[in-house]
Tab-separated table of C-alpha atoms in Angstrom:
chain	number	residue	atom	x	y	z
A	1	VAL	CA	-58.721	-4.454	-32.295
A	2	ALA	CA	-60.368	-6.140	-35.540
A	3	VAL	CA	-58.194	-9.393	-34.838
A	4	LYS	CA	-58.809	-9.202	-31.149
A	5	SER	CA	-62.630	-9.167	-31.812
A	6	SER	CA	-62.080	-12.976	-32.389
A	7	TYR	CA	-62.525	-13.451	-28.590
A	8	LEU	CA	-66.138	-12.803	-29.230
A	9	LEU	CA	-66.317	-16.225	-30.922
A	10	LEU	CA	-65.206	-18.158	-27.749
A	11	TYR	CA	-68.574	-18.011	-25.926
A	12	PRO	CA	-70.827	-19.159	-28.814
A	13	LEU	CA	-68.091	-21.825	-29.683
A	14	LEU	CA	-68.376	-23.320	-26.199
A	15	VAL	CA	-72.226	-23.595	-26.474
A	16	GLN	CA	-71.918	-25.335	-29.739
A	17	LEU	CA	-69.568	-27.649	-28.410
A	18	VAL	CA	-71.311	-28.456	-25.082
A	19	GLY	CA	-75.002	-27.966	-26.165
A	20	GLN	CA	-77.477	-25.454	-25.393
A	21	GLU	CA	-78.870	-27.853	-22.580
A	22	GLN	CA	-75.778	-27.038	-20.813
A	23	SER	CA	-75.816	-23.193	-21.125
A	24	PRO	CA	-76.717	-22.448	-17.603
A	25	ALA	CA	-73.708	-24.313	-16.312
A	26	LEU	CA	-71.601	-22.784	-19.182
A	27	ALA	CA	-73.087	-19.277	-18.275
A	28	ALA	CA	-71.940	-19.792	-14.732
A	29	ARG	CA	-68.603	-20.779	-15.540
A	30	TYR	CA	-68.114	-18.167	-18.068
A	31	GLN	CA	-69.292	-15.349	-15.699
A	32	GLY	CA	-66.969	-16.630	-12.912
A	33	VAL	CA	-63.917	-16.787	-15.216
A	34	PHE	CA	-64.931	-13.216	-16.882
A	35	HIS	CA	-65.263	-11.484	-13.355
A	36	GLY	CA	-62.238	-13.059	-11.959
A	37	ALA	CA	-60.215	-11.805	-14.974
A	38	ILE	CA	-61.618	-8.297	-14.244
A	39	ILE	CA	-60.331	-8.818	-10.710
A	40	VAL	CA	-56.764	-9.764	-11.736
A	41	SER	CA	-56.534	-7.235	-14.495
A	42	THR	CA	-57.505	-4.494	-12.101
A	43	LEU	CA	-55.045	-5.446	-9.706
A	44	LEU	CA	-52.357	-5.971	-12.558
A	45	GLY	CA	-53.425	-2.424	-14.126
A	46	ALA	CA	-52.654	-0.652	-10.574
A	47	TRP	CA	-49.136	-2.272	-10.750
A	48	MET	CA	-48.399	-1.477	-14.236
A	49	VAL	CA	-49.246	2.182	-14.054
A	50	ALA	CA	-46.513	2.679	-11.232
A	51	LEU	CA	-43.819	0.876	-13.402
A	52	ALA	CA	-40.828	3.350	-14.542
A	53	ALA	CA	-41.397	2.015	-18.016
A	54	PRO	CA	-45.066	1.015	-18.388
A	55	LEU	CA	-45.152	0.887	-22.161
A	56	GLN	CA	-43.050	-2.140	-21.734
A	57	VAL	CA	-46.146	-4.190	-20.757
A	58	PHE	CA	-46.970	-4.467	-24.317
A	59	TYR	CA	-44.006	-6.891	-24.921
A	60	PHE	CA	-45.657	-9.137	-22.140
A	61	MET	CA	-49.040	-8.698	-23.692
A	62	ALA	CA	-47.571	-9.945	-27.141
A	63	ALA	CA	-46.017	-12.945	-25.318
A	64	ALA	CA	-49.362	-13.707	-23.773
A	65	GLU	CA	-51.163	-13.513	-27.041
A	66	PHE	CA	-48.620	-16.002	-28.388
A	67	LEU	CA	-49.103	-18.441	-25.514
A	68	GLN	CA	-52.995	-18.229	-25.997
A	69	PHE	CA	-52.249	-18.936	-29.764
A	70	ILE	CA	-50.301	-22.095	-28.898
A	71	LEU	CA	-52.960	-23.319	-26.433
A	72	CYS	CA	-55.859	-22.586	-28.670
A	73	ALA	CA	-54.103	-24.726	-31.615
A	74	SER	CA	-53.600	-27.235	-29.260
A	75	VAL	CA	-56.805	-27.607	-27.402
A	76	LEU	CA	-59.239	-26.689	-30.557
A	77	LYS	CA	-57.199	-28.993	-32.741
A	78	GLY	CA	-59.651	-31.295	-34.532
A	79	VAL	CA	-62.697	-29.778	-32.839
A	80	GLN	CA	-65.605	-29.253	-35.337
A	81	THR	CA	-69.034	-27.752	-34.547
A	82	SER	CA	-72.283	-29.079	-36.084
A	83	PRO	CA	-72.647	-28.127	-39.889
A	84	GLN	CA	-75.204	-25.574	-40.823
A	85	SER	CA	-78.496	-26.744	-42.157
A	86	ARG	CA	-79.963	-25.607	-45.726
A	87	ILE	CA	-83.412	-25.560	-44.513
A	88	SER	CA	-82.765	-23.391	-41.369
A	89	ALA	CA	-83.435	-19.670	-41.869
A	90	PRO	CA	-80.828	-17.229	-40.649
A	91	LEU	CA	-81.600	-15.590	-37.275
A	92	LEU	CA	-82.502	-12.119	-38.745
A	93	GLN	CA	-84.434	-13.581	-41.671
A	94	SER	CA	-86.902	-15.329	-39.603
A	95	PRO	CA	-90.880	-14.297	-40.055
A	96	GLY	CA	-90.868	-11.183	-37.600
A	97	GLY	CA	-87.582	-11.800	-36.365
A	98	THR	CA	-85.819	-8.409	-37.026
A	99	ALA	CA	-88.187	-6.428	-34.909
A	100	VAL	CA	-87.938	-8.843	-31.965
A	101	ILE	CA	-84.005	-9.235	-32.300
A	102	ALA	CA	-83.928	-5.265	-32.361
A	103	ALA	CA	-86.070	-5.010	-29.151
A	104	PHE	CA	-83.893	-7.631	-27.616
A	105	GLY	CA	-81.011	-5.582	-28.552
A	106	LEU	CA	-82.425	-2.447	-27.052
A	107	VAL	CA	-82.801	-4.490	-23.830
A	108	LEU	CA	-78.993	-5.617	-24.123
A	109	VAL	CA	-78.058	-1.851	-24.516
A	110	THR	CA	-80.198	-0.507	-21.487
A	111	PHE	CA	-78.782	-3.235	-19.396
A	112	HIS	CA	-75.255	-2.956	-20.119
A	113	LEU	CA	-75.346	0.794	-20.037
A	114	ALA	CA	-76.906	0.726	-16.746
A	115	VAL	CA	-74.037	-1.411	-15.498
A	116	ASN	CA	-71.299	0.550	-17.091
A	117	VAL	CA	-72.572	4.352	-16.590
A	118	VAL	CA	-71.903	3.840	-12.974
A	119	ARG	CA	-68.015	2.851	-13.272
A	120	PRO	CA	-66.359	6.079	-14.475
A	121	TYR	CA	-66.881	8.094	-11.433
A	122	PHE	CA	-67.714	5.491	-8.868
A	123	THR	CA	-64.143	5.817	-6.898
A	124	ALA	CA	-64.367	9.533	-7.121
A	125	TYR	CA	-68.041	9.538	-5.724
A	126	LEU	CA	-66.663	7.375	-2.674
A	127	MET	CA	-63.620	9.465	-2.140
A	128	ALA	CA	-65.842	12.780	-2.289
A	129	SER	CA	-68.771	11.635	-0.498
A	130	PRO	CA	-68.846	13.111	3.118
A	131	ALA	CA	-70.413	9.902	4.583
A	132	PRO	CA	-68.598	7.570	4.043
A	133	ALA	CA	-65.412	9.299	2.694
A	134	LEU	CA	-63.072	6.278	1.586
A	135	SER	CA	-59.427	6.341	0.762
A	136	LEU	CA	-58.540	5.476	-2.946
A	137	THR	CA	-57.414	1.924	-1.865
A	138	THR	CA	-60.574	1.405	0.030
A	139	SER	CA	-62.614	2.745	-2.841
A	140	GLY	CA	-60.809	0.435	-5.359
A	141	VAL	CA	-61.619	-2.690	-3.158
A	142	VAL	CA	-65.408	-1.646	-2.915
A	143	PHE	CA	-65.402	-0.828	-6.701
A	144	LEU	CA	-64.389	-4.864	-7.234
A	145	ILE	CA	-67.142	-5.998	-4.916
A	146	PRO	CA	-69.710	-6.724	-7.815
A	147	SER	CA	-66.850	-8.816	-9.679
A	148	LEU	CA	-66.270	-10.796	-6.488
A	149	MET	CA	-69.942	-11.590	-6.170
A	150	ALA	CA	-69.981	-12.950	-9.524
A	151	LEU	CA	-67.844	-15.948	-8.046
A	152	VAL	CA	-70.539	-16.357	-5.307
A	153	ALA	CA	-73.285	-16.441	-7.918
A	154	MET	CA	-71.774	-19.482	-9.766
A	155	PRO	CA	-73.696	-22.127	-8.220
A	156	PHE	CA	-77.096	-19.985	-8.257
A	157	ILE	CA	-76.886	-19.406	-12.035
A	158	ARG	CA	-76.756	-23.191	-12.409
A	159	VAL	CA	-79.846	-23.683	-10.401
A	160	LEU	CA	-81.995	-20.575	-11.388
A	161	CYS	CA	-81.234	-19.879	-15.137
A	162	ILE	CA	-83.190	-22.646	-16.556
A	163	GLU	CA	-85.623	-22.346	-19.277
A	164	GLN	CA	-88.688	-22.205	-17.119
A	165	ARG	CA	-87.280	-19.680	-14.738
A	166	LEU	CA	-85.534	-17.055	-17.199
A	167	SER	CA	-87.852	-14.392	-17.282
A	168	LEU	CA	-88.549	-14.524	-13.513
A	169	VAL	CA	-84.763	-14.321	-12.699
A	170	TYR	CA	-84.152	-11.473	-15.262
A	171	GLN	CA	-86.871	-9.294	-13.894
A	172	SER	CA	-86.011	-9.865	-10.291
A	173	ALA	CA	-82.421	-9.280	-10.765
A	174	THR	CA	-82.887	-5.978	-12.724
A	175	ALA	CA	-85.324	-4.813	-10.121
A	176	LEU	CA	-83.150	-5.504	-7.284
A	177	ALA	CA	-80.398	-4.047	-9.143
A	178	ALA	CA	-82.117	-0.773	-9.180
A	179	VAL	CA	-82.679	-1.168	-5.461
A	180	GLY	CA	-78.951	-1.721	-4.901
A	181	LEU	CA	-78.030	1.402	-6.973
A	182	VAL	CA	-80.480	3.537	-5.042
A	183	LEU	CA	-79.135	2.167	-1.466
A	184	GLN	CA	-75.502	3.004	-2.702
A	185	THR	CA	-76.520	6.615	-3.055
A	186	TRP	CA	-78.223	6.522	0.379
A	187	ALA	CA	-75.503	4.632	2.182
A	188	ASP	CA	-74.150	6.603	5.209
A	189	ASN	CA	-71.829	4.003	6.388
A	190	ILE	CA	-69.460	1.444	5.080
A	191	VAL	CA	-71.697	-1.474	6.157
A	192	LEU	CA	-74.772	-0.354	4.100
A	193	LEU	CA	-72.289	0.688	1.262
A	194	ILE	CA	-70.933	-2.966	1.048
A	195	ALA	CA	-74.068	-4.833	1.670
A	196	SER	CA	-75.678	-2.635	-1.222
A	197	ARG	CA	-72.547	-3.276	-3.534
A	198	MET	CA	-73.012	-6.882	-2.799
A	199	LEU	CA	-76.667	-7.040	-3.740
A	200	TYR	CA	-76.020	-5.180	-6.791
A	201	GLY	CA	-73.234	-7.307	-7.962
A	202	PHE	CA	-74.861	-10.441	-7.304
A	203	VAL	CA	-78.070	-9.731	-9.249
A	204	ILE	CA	-76.360	-7.787	-11.984
A	205	VAL	CA	-74.385	-11.262	-12.642
A	206	MET	CA	-77.627	-13.204	-12.449
A	207	GLY	CA	-79.346	-10.794	-14.987
A	208	GLN	CA	-76.363	-11.331	-17.222
A	209	ALA	CA	-76.317	-14.980	-17.036
A	210	ALA	CA	-80.285	-14.994	-17.633
A	211	LEU	CA	-79.733	-12.771	-20.989
A	212	ASP	CA	-76.953	-15.046	-22.045
A	213	VAL	CA	-78.917	-18.523	-21.741
A	214	ARG	CA	-82.175	-16.778	-23.119
A	215	LEU	CA	-79.883	-15.564	-26.103
A	216	PHE	CA	-78.562	-19.356	-26.637
A	217	MET	CA	-81.581	-21.304	-25.747
A	218	GLY	CA	-83.614	-19.275	-28.151
A	219	SER	CA	-81.642	-19.461	-31.298
A	220	HIS	CA	-80.866	-22.309	-33.792
A	221	GLN	CA	-77.508	-24.285	-32.926
A	222	GLN	CA	-76.088	-22.855	-36.295
A	223	ASN	CA	-77.178	-19.288	-35.485
A	224	ILE	CA	-75.488	-19.077	-32.237
A	225	PRO	CA	-72.555	-17.211	-33.564
A	226	ALA	CA	-74.742	-14.611	-35.539
A	227	ALA	CA	-77.133	-13.928	-32.382
A	228	TYR	CA	-73.925	-13.641	-29.987
A	229	THR	CA	-72.473	-11.230	-32.586
A	230	TRP	CA	-75.595	-9.116	-32.259
A	231	ALA	CA	-75.556	-9.256	-28.644
A	232	ALA	CA	-71.966	-8.117	-28.477
A	233	SER	CA	-72.602	-5.299	-30.779
A	234	ALA	CA	-75.536	-4.056	-28.590
A	235	GLN	CA	-73.090	-4.379	-25.573
A	236	SER	CA	-70.337	-2.386	-27.582
A	237	VAL	CA	-72.711	0.513	-28.103
A	238	ALA	CA	-73.464	0.491	-24.490
A	239	LEU	CA	-69.732	0.584	-23.440
A	240	LEU	CA	-69.101	3.567	-25.894
A	241	CYS	CA	-72.074	5.691	-24.769
A	242	ALA	CA	-71.876	4.850	-20.817
A	243	PRO	CA	-68.587	7.139	-20.427
A	244	LEU	CA	-70.520	9.963	-22.192
A	245	LEU	CA	-73.929	9.681	-20.217
A	246	ALA	CA	-71.805	9.525	-17.001
A	247	THR	CA	-70.067	12.545	-17.846
A	248	SER	CA	-73.052	14.500	-18.715
A	249	VAL	CA	-75.186	13.473	-15.803
A	250	VAL	CA	-72.098	14.240	-13.297
A	251	ASP	CA	-71.875	17.647	-15.133
A	252	MET	CA	-75.465	18.183	-14.441
A	253	SER	CA	-75.930	16.761	-10.881
A	254	GLY	CA	-72.746	15.690	-9.379
A	255	LEU	CA	-70.944	12.559	-8.642
A	256	ALA	CA	-74.014	10.611	-7.407
A	257	ALA	CA	-76.055	11.107	-10.542
A	258	PRO	CA	-74.590	7.967	-12.567
A	259	LEU	CA	-75.902	5.838	-9.560
A	260	SER	CA	-79.213	7.181	-9.894
A	261	ALA	CA	-79.238	7.114	-14.006
A	262	ALA	CA	-78.403	3.614	-13.792
A	263	ALA	CA	-81.375	2.824	-11.441
A	264	LEU	CA	-83.524	4.673	-14.033
A	265	LEU	CA	-82.292	2.578	-16.812
A	266	CYS	CA	-82.879	-0.507	-14.941
A	267	LEU	CA	-86.464	0.392	-14.559
A	268	PHE	CA	-86.984	1.190	-18.025
A	269	ASN	CA	-85.136	-2.070	-18.905
A	270	LEU	CA	-87.481	-3.750	-16.768
A	271	THR	CA	-90.400	-2.273	-18.621
A	272	LEU	CA	-88.923	-3.280	-21.974
A	273	ALA	CA	-88.004	-6.709	-20.803
A	274	GLY	CA	-91.539	-7.562	-19.802
A	275	VAL	CA	-92.447	-7.299	-23.406
A	276	VAL	CA	-89.403	-8.740	-25.110
A	277	ILE	CA	-88.191	-11.429	-22.555
A	278	VAL	CA	-90.774	-14.107	-22.919
A	279	ARG	CA	-90.631	-17.749	-22.936
A	280	PRO	CA	-88.423	-19.112	-25.589
A	281	PRO	CA	-89.626	-21.756	-28.250
A	282	SER	CA	-89.552	-25.267	-27.136
A	283	SER	CA	-86.837	-27.471	-28.398
A	284	SER	CA	-89.038	-29.209	-30.925
A	285	ALA	CA	-90.460	-25.978	-32.467
A	286	ARG	CA	-86.875	-23.927	-32.699
A	287	SER	CA	-86.365	-25.361	-36.368
A	288	ALA	CA	-89.545	-23.730	-37.478
A	289	THR	CA	-89.764	-20.463	-35.252
A	290	PRO	CA	-88.161	-17.276	-34.957
A	291	ALA	CA	-85.042	-17.001	-32.222
A	292	TYR	CA	-87.291	-14.947	-30.177
A	293	ARG	CA	-91.042	-14.338	-30.243
A	294	LYS	CA	-93.984	-12.671	-28.393
A	295	ASP	CA	-96.419	-15.012	-26.718
């Protein structure tokens, strides 16, 4: 687990290589590849658990890791990122930076908590719901709709997730995500269920991309790895807490409760983001201002 955390370096490394001005296009590609991998891994996972000796999959994983090592050694050979400047303050040592970064971390935690609290019991909710009650296979397909919508969202991320529109895109996406979650609890037919999942998946990917672009555009070039480490840590906290929260609300209110809890988290996140997600510093001022600031 400690060694595989090196995967977290890939995204900030790509941003450093292509430049922060290209982060919207990079975010679009990254989200497409990431959610494409979720789709493929979900399908492979269903196949793996049906194997006579499923633990043999670890041998294939080891072979894949070795292949990836060869590819990385080949592709990244001789690649260098820009050196650190001695006069630039580290991200969390900027004046007032700690409080603002902590607040931004809370935005990240609540966002990812809202996304992931739905997942543990979603297929069980669909199979138990009287209208429409779905089979396991159909429930699995409906579960994957948000990841499929990430591929649809790729061109929109490039156009909309630009510096001047990030706040509007993120706040609109979070509000619409809450609407999509509520519609999923109200869906009494398969058409409304699929439509609400499509809406939810599309806007969640747009919100994630807006957060990523804001993170990269609001950081010094040499501080991007530190900023993304903070963001990844916040996401990990949400991933750890989401199953616990989902289990708690299901015990109290039933299988539909995680959807309602996620909608409430989106609304809380929207309120918090209105304070924290503000226009980032201009490119000319980044060397002298915190990574994030309040107007």
